[in-house]
Short mmCIF file of C-alpha atoms and ligand atoms in Angstrom, two decimals:
data_model
loop_
_atom_site.label_atom_id
_atom_site.label_comp_id
_atom_site.label_asym_id
_atom_site.label_seq_id
_atom_site.Cartn_x
_atom_site.Cartn_y
_atom_site.Cartn_z
CA MET A 1 0.00 0.00 0.00
CA ASP A 2 1.05 3.52 -0.47
CA ASN A 3 2.60 5.09 2.53
CA ASP A 4 0.57 8.23 1.94
CA LEU A 5 -1.60 7.28 4.81
CA HIS A 6 1.39 7.17 7.09
CA SER A 7 1.88 10.89 6.91
CA ASP A 8 3.49 12.86 9.66
CA SER A 9 0.51 13.43 11.81
CA PRO A 10 -0.59 16.88 12.92
CA ASP A 11 0.83 17.84 16.32
CA SER A 12 -2.42 17.50 18.18
CA PHE A 13 -2.91 14.05 16.76
CA ALA A 14 0.64 12.95 17.56
CA GLU A 15 0.38 14.29 21.09
CA ALA A 16 -2.82 12.41 21.59
CA GLN A 17 -1.16 9.06 21.01
CA VAL A 18 -0.81 6.85 24.00
CA SER A 19 2.51 5.11 24.25
CA ASP A 20 0.99 1.83 24.88
CA GLN A 21 1.35 -0.93 27.31
CA LYS A 22 -1.52 -3.33 27.02
CA PRO A 23 -3.74 -3.34 23.91
CA ARG A 24 -7.09 -1.62 24.26
CA ILE A 25 -10.03 -3.63 23.12
CA ILE A 26 -12.93 -1.56 21.83
CA ALA A 27 -16.25 -3.11 20.81
CA ILE A 28 -18.13 -1.17 18.14
CA ALA A 29 -21.70 -1.96 19.07
CA ASN A 30 -25.30 -1.00 18.50
CA GLN A 31 -28.06 -3.58 18.26
CA LYS A 32 -29.74 -1.48 15.60
CA GLY A 33 -28.85 -2.51 12.05
CA GLY A 34 -27.25 -0.28 9.45
CA VAL A 35 -26.13 2.53 11.75
CA GLY A 36 -22.49 2.58 10.65
CA LYS A 37 -20.80 0.04 12.98
CA THR A 38 -18.81 -1.64 10.24
CA THR A 39 -17.97 1.57 8.43
CA THR A 40 -16.74 3.04 11.71
CA THR A 41 -14.73 -0.08 12.57
CA ILE A 42 -12.97 -0.18 9.20
CA ASN A 43 -12.22 3.51 8.96
CA LEU A 44 -11.32 4.14 12.56
CA ALA A 45 -8.96 1.15 12.34
CA THR A 46 -7.39 2.55 9.17
CA ALA A 47 -7.00 6.02 10.67
CA LEU A 48 -5.33 4.54 13.76
CA ALA A 49 -3.00 2.44 11.60
CA ALA A 50 -2.15 5.60 9.67
CA VAL A 51 -0.64 7.08 12.82
CA ARG A 52 1.38 3.91 13.32
CA LYS A 53 -0.82 2.17 15.80
CA ARG A 54 -0.89 -1.61 15.42
CA VAL A 55 -4.53 -2.49 14.98
CA LEU A 56 -6.49 -5.74 14.81
CA VAL A 57 -10.05 -5.72 13.49
CA LEU A 58 -12.10 -8.62 14.74
CA ASP A 59 -15.10 -9.25 12.52
CA LEU A 60 -17.68 -10.76 14.84
CA ASP A 61 -20.63 -10.30 12.50
CA PRO A 62 -21.71 -13.32 10.42
CA GLN A 63 -22.48 -10.89 7.59
CA GLY A 64 -18.72 -10.44 7.22
CA ASN A 65 -18.97 -6.85 6.04
CA ALA A 66 -15.83 -5.70 7.81
CA SER A 67 -13.86 -8.52 6.17
CA THR A 68 -15.24 -7.58 2.75
CA GLY A 69 -14.64 -3.88 3.33
CA LEU A 70 -11.02 -4.63 4.17
CA GLY A 71 -10.56 -6.58 0.94
CA ILE A 72 -10.54 -10.12 2.40
CA GLU A 73 -11.75 -12.65 -0.19
CA GLN A 74 -14.09 -15.48 0.83
CA ALA A 75 -11.36 -18.03 0.05
CA GLU A 76 -9.10 -16.45 2.67
CA ARG A 77 -11.68 -16.89 5.43
CA GLN A 78 -11.28 -20.62 6.11
CA ILE A 79 -9.99 -19.97 9.61
CA ASN A 80 -12.09 -17.20 11.04
CA ALA A 81 -13.70 -15.78 14.16
CA TYR A 82 -16.01 -18.79 14.38
CA HIS A 83 -13.09 -21.19 14.83
CA VAL A 84 -11.57 -18.93 17.44
CA MET A 85 -14.83 -18.69 19.40
CA ILE A 86 -15.48 -22.40 19.25
CA GLY A 87 -11.89 -23.25 20.21
CA GLU A 88 -10.90 -24.91 16.94
CA ALA A 89 -8.19 -22.37 16.17
CA THR A 90 -5.98 -19.97 18.04
CA LEU A 91 -6.26 -16.25 17.43
CA ASP A 92 -2.88 -16.30 15.75
CA GLU A 93 -4.02 -18.89 13.22
CA ALA A 94 -6.98 -16.71 12.25
CA ILE A 95 -5.16 -13.40 11.82
CA LEU A 96 -4.84 -12.12 8.24
CA ASP A 97 -2.88 -9.18 6.88
CA THR A 98 -4.68 -6.41 5.03
CA VAL A 99 -3.21 -4.10 2.40
CA ILE A 100 -2.93 -1.45 5.10
CA PRO A 101 0.37 -1.61 6.97
CA GLY A 102 -0.19 -2.16 10.67
CA LEU A 103 -3.78 -3.33 10.21
CA SER A 104 -4.68 -7.01 10.53
CA VAL A 105 -8.03 -8.72 10.64
CA VAL A 106 -9.72 -11.81 11.98
CA SER A 107 -12.37 -12.46 9.36
CA SER A 108 -15.90 -13.65 9.84
CA GLY A 109 -17.43 -16.70 8.24
CA VAL A 110 -20.97 -17.87 7.61
CA ASP A 111 -20.41 -20.51 10.33
CA LEU A 112 -20.53 -17.67 12.81
CA SER A 113 -24.29 -17.40 12.29
CA GLY A 114 -24.67 -20.81 13.96
CA ALA A 115 -22.23 -19.96 16.72
CA GLU A 116 -24.89 -18.38 18.93
CA ILE A 117 -26.56 -21.79 19.19
CA GLU A 118 -23.35 -23.84 19.37
CA LEU A 119 -21.99 -21.61 22.11
CA ILE A 120 -24.90 -22.45 24.40
CA GLU A 121 -23.24 -25.80 25.09
CA PHE A 122 -20.17 -24.16 26.58
CA GLU A 123 -20.26 -23.35 30.25
CA ASP A 124 -18.03 -20.32 29.63
CA ARG A 125 -20.18 -19.21 26.66
CA LEU A 126 -20.19 -15.56 27.72
CA PHE A 127 -16.41 -15.41 27.92
CA ARG A 128 -15.21 -17.48 24.94
CA LEU A 129 -13.82 -14.44 23.15
CA LYS A 130 -12.21 -12.99 26.27
CA SER A 131 -10.38 -16.29 26.85
CA ALA A 132 -9.37 -16.57 23.19
CA LEU A 133 -7.82 -13.08 23.27
CA ALA A 134 -6.10 -13.44 26.63
CA GLY A 135 -2.34 -13.30 26.24
CA GLN A 136 -2.60 -13.40 22.43
CA LEU A 137 -2.45 -9.72 21.57
CA GLU A 138 1.18 -8.87 22.04
CA GLY A 139 2.27 -6.15 19.64
CA TYR A 140 -1.18 -4.67 19.13
CA ASP A 141 -2.21 -1.25 20.36
CA TYR A 142 -5.91 -1.54 19.51
CA VAL A 143 -8.39 -4.29 18.83
CA LEU A 144 -11.66 -3.12 17.27
CA ILE A 145 -14.51 -5.62 17.38
CA ASP A 146 -17.24 -5.16 14.77
CA CYS A 147 -20.39 -6.47 16.44
CA PRO A 148 -23.50 -7.84 14.73
CA PRO A 149 -26.79 -5.89 14.94
CA ALA A 150 -28.16 -7.81 17.92
CA LEU A 151 -27.55 -8.11 21.63
CA GLY A 152 -27.05 -11.88 21.48
CA LEU A 153 -24.19 -14.07 22.61
CA LEU A 154 -21.72 -12.71 20.07
CA THR A 155 -22.18 -9.12 21.19
CA VAL A 156 -22.15 -10.13 24.85
CA ASN A 157 -18.86 -11.95 24.22
CA ALA A 158 -17.49 -8.79 22.64
CA LEU A 159 -18.64 -6.63 25.57
CA ASN A 160 -17.14 -9.06 28.07
CA ALA A 161 -13.81 -9.09 26.23
CA ALA A 162 -13.69 -5.32 25.74
CA ASP A 163 -12.22 -2.48 27.75
CA ALA A 164 -14.58 0.01 26.14
CA VAL A 165 -17.55 0.33 23.81
CA LEU A 166 -17.88 2.79 20.98
CA VAL A 167 -21.46 3.34 19.84
CA PRO A 168 -22.25 4.60 16.33
CA LEU A 169 -25.62 6.29 16.28
CA GLN A 170 -27.40 7.17 13.08
CA CYS A 171 -29.02 10.58 13.06
CA GLU A 172 -32.59 9.42 12.57
CA PHE A 173 -35.87 9.15 14.43
CA PHE A 174 -35.90 6.61 17.32
CA ALA A 175 -32.09 6.74 17.55
CA LEU A 176 -32.25 7.80 21.17
CA GLU A 177 -34.59 4.98 22.19
CA GLY A 178 -32.34 2.35 20.65
CA VAL A 179 -29.21 3.69 22.23
CA SER A 180 -30.81 4.02 25.66
CA HIS A 181 -31.56 0.30 25.50
CA LEU A 182 -27.93 -0.37 24.57
CA VAL A 183 -26.64 1.77 27.41
CA ARG A 184 -28.81 -0.19 29.86
CA THR A 185 -27.36 -3.41 28.49
CA ILE A 186 -23.84 -2.07 28.89
CA ASP A 187 -24.66 -1.18 32.51
CA ARG A 188 -25.95 -4.68 33.14
CA ILE A 189 -22.81 -6.24 31.62
CA LYS A 190 -20.71 -3.93 33.77
CA LYS A 191 -22.51 -4.91 36.95
CA ALA A 192 -22.64 -8.63 36.23
CA TYR A 193 -19.45 -9.48 34.35
CA ASN A 194 -17.11 -6.72 33.31
CA PRO A 195 -16.91 -3.94 35.90
CA ASP A 196 -14.16 -2.07 34.06
CA LEU A 197 -16.11 -1.69 30.83
CA GLU A 198 -16.23 1.96 29.76
CA ILE A 199 -18.17 3.80 27.11
CA GLN A 200 -15.43 5.22 24.87
CA GLY A 201 -18.03 7.40 23.22
CA ILE A 202 -21.02 7.82 20.96
CA VAL A 203 -20.44 8.90 17.38
CA LEU A 204 -23.19 10.45 15.29
CA THR A 205 -23.16 8.92 11.82
CA MET A 206 -24.72 9.62 8.43
CA PHE A 207 -25.42 13.19 9.43
CA ASP A 208 -27.20 15.09 6.68
CA SER A 209 -26.91 18.83 7.13
CA ARG A 210 -29.78 19.41 4.65
CA ASN A 211 -32.11 17.41 6.82
CA ASN A 212 -33.60 19.16 9.86
CA LEU A 213 -34.17 15.81 11.53
CA SER A 214 -30.42 15.07 11.57
CA GLU A 215 -29.82 18.35 13.38
CA ALA A 216 -32.67 17.74 15.84
CA VAL A 217 -31.48 14.21 16.64
CA ALA A 218 -27.90 15.41 17.12
CA THR A 219 -29.09 18.11 19.55
CA ASP A 220 -31.23 15.64 21.52
CA VAL A 221 -28.45 13.07 21.74
CA ARG A 222 -25.96 15.67 22.96
CA GLU A 223 -28.44 16.98 25.52
CA PHE A 224 -29.09 13.49 26.81
CA PHE A 225 -25.59 12.01 26.77
CA GLY A 226 -23.44 15.11 27.14
CA ASP A 227 -19.69 14.76 26.80
CA ILE A 228 -19.61 11.12 25.84
CA VAL A 229 -20.81 12.17 22.38
CA TYR A 230 -17.79 12.94 20.20
CA ASP A 231 -17.54 16.40 18.71
CA THR A 232 -16.81 14.74 15.37
CA VAL A 233 -19.89 13.98 13.33
CA ILE A 234 -19.65 11.60 10.37
CA PRO A 235 -21.50 13.13 7.42
CA ARG A 236 -23.57 11.13 4.99
CA ASN A 237 -21.16 10.90 2.09
CA VAL A 238 -21.52 8.85 -1.07
CA ARG A 239 -17.79 8.05 -1.19
CA VAL A 240 -18.14 6.28 2.17
CA SER A 241 -20.85 4.01 0.78
CA GLU A 242 -18.93 3.30 -2.45
CA ALA A 243 -15.65 2.28 -0.83
CA PRO A 244 -16.64 -1.22 0.47
CA SER A 245 -17.46 -2.45 -3.04
CA TYR A 246 -13.81 -1.83 -3.88
CA GLY A 247 -12.70 -3.72 -0.76
CA LYS A 248 -11.15 -0.56 0.59
CA PRO A 249 -11.63 1.73 3.56
CA VAL A 250 -12.85 5.12 2.35
CA LEU A 251 -9.60 6.52 3.71
CA LEU A 252 -7.78 4.69 0.90
CA TYR A 253 -10.51 5.05 -1.70
CA ASP A 254 -10.76 8.82 -1.40
CA THR A 255 -8.63 10.30 1.36
CA ALA A 256 -9.77 13.86 0.76
CA CYS A 257 -13.54 13.30 0.90
CA ALA A 258 -15.58 14.61 3.82
CA GLY A 259 -16.21 11.10 5.17
CA SER A 260 -12.50 10.25 5.30
CA GLN A 261 -11.64 13.52 6.96
CA ALA A 262 -14.33 12.95 9.57
CA TYR A 263 -12.92 9.52 10.42
CA ILE A 264 -9.43 11.04 10.80
CA HIS A 265 -10.91 13.53 13.29
CA LEU A 266 -12.75 10.77 15.08
CA ALA A 267 -9.52 8.76 15.47
CA SER A 268 -7.87 11.84 16.92
CA GLU A 269 -10.69 12.22 19.46
CA VAL A 270 -10.61 8.53 20.32
CA LEU A 271 -6.86 8.75 21.00
CA LYS A 272 -7.32 11.84 23.16
CA ARG A 273 -9.95 10.02 25.24
CA GLU A 274 -7.73 6.98 25.50
CA LYS A 275 -5.05 9.21 26.94
CA MET A 276 -7.50 10.64 29.46
CA LEU A 277 -8.91 7.22 30.35
CA ALA A 278 -5.36 5.96 30.91
CA ILE A 279 -4.65 8.63 33.55
N1 ATP B 301 -21.23 8.22 6.42
C1 ATP B 301 -21.89 7.48 5.53
N2 ATP B 301 -22.33 8.01 4.38
C2 ATP B 301 -23.00 7.25 3.46
N3 ATP B 301 -23.26 5.95 3.61
C3 ATP B 301 -22.84 5.37 4.74
C4 ATP B 301 -22.14 6.09 5.76
N4 ATP B 301 -21.85 5.24 6.78
C5 ATP B 301 -22.35 4.04 6.41
N5 ATP B 301 -22.94 4.12 5.19
C6 ATP B 301 -23.61 3.03 4.47
O1 ATP B 301 -24.74 2.64 5.22
C7 ATP B 301 -24.89 1.23 5.21
C8 ATP B 301 -24.81 0.71 6.64
O2 ATP B 301 -23.53 0.99 7.18
P1 ATP B 301 -22.73 -0.11 8.00
O3 ATP B 301 -22.68 -1.39 7.23
O4 ATP B 301 -21.46 0.48 8.41
O5 ATP B 301 -23.70 -0.26 9.23
P2 ATP B 301 -23.74 -1.42 10.31
O6 ATP B 301 -24.26 -0.81 11.55
O7 ATP B 301 -22.44 -2.12 10.37
O8 ATP B 301 -24.83 -2.40 9.68
P3 ATP B 301 -25.22 -3.85 10.24
O9 ATP B 301 -26.03 -3.59 11.46
O10 ATP B 301 -25.98 -4.49 9.13
O11 ATP B 301 -23.93 -4.56 10.56
C9 ATP B 301 -23.77 0.70 4.32
O12 ATP B 301 -24.26 0.52 3.02
C10 ATP B 301 -22.73 1.80 4.35
O13 ATP B 301 -21.93 1.83 3.19
MG1 MG B 302 -22.02 -4.17 10.22
#
């Protein structure tokens, strides 16, 4: 890949980097479908890799959109997240390189759609992913888990394995109701299983400045959730929706477009928060 992406980062961005110890595991979750989870996972991962973070994307959605969007062919997915969850492969065996330096991926496979049922047999079914990741992430700064649009066993495994959750929220009617339900689930997971789980933040996606509803939803969400909502808003941008069909993050497909620039800003904010959370 071109090293264009590995530019010297702006000062504020460079300063924001955490000189890392242990990898941070961030689940990208929202049980609502089509809100920008996968797009955020792919592009945030790419933006972090661009500032020389070592990033692993874990595609935990049977739809496999993150794998496709990162250019992973079906034939390359023989050992995937399913095998890791079920204990048939180690994490290392499932990790694939992408064309982006510093960015690797554990792909998803169709088998993963049956995993929710197969996992029921395991006593440690809520912690399969956590166990599979334990001690296996040396060299990584960030692991981003792309969750499926449901609050089933796969997402619960992601939330139990994660240090933090990042919630993409589409600027549309009912957005607040859906996310309130998610926040309650996160609280329950925190109380029952993973007391250190933090909300990294909420990112408003597919914002359309020509649509009054987008503005109204953004205002409501900020009023309700305050500072955990990132300042960065991801605009609705056709380049963002075109990029996956080329198997590329939009940051590679069209670095200058508004969507790419927004994801660069988001990465900068995420790193700043990581620095604050680490204090
Ligand atoms: N900022 C954007 N501008 C335009 N289109 C976008 C933007 N973000 C996402 N999309 C498009 O919206 C659709 C849904 O996005 P995405 O797949 O990221 O959502 P998701 O939450 O992962 O969906 P699912 O719940 O099915 O996993 C995709 O076709 C994607 O290309
Ligand atoms: Mg998705």
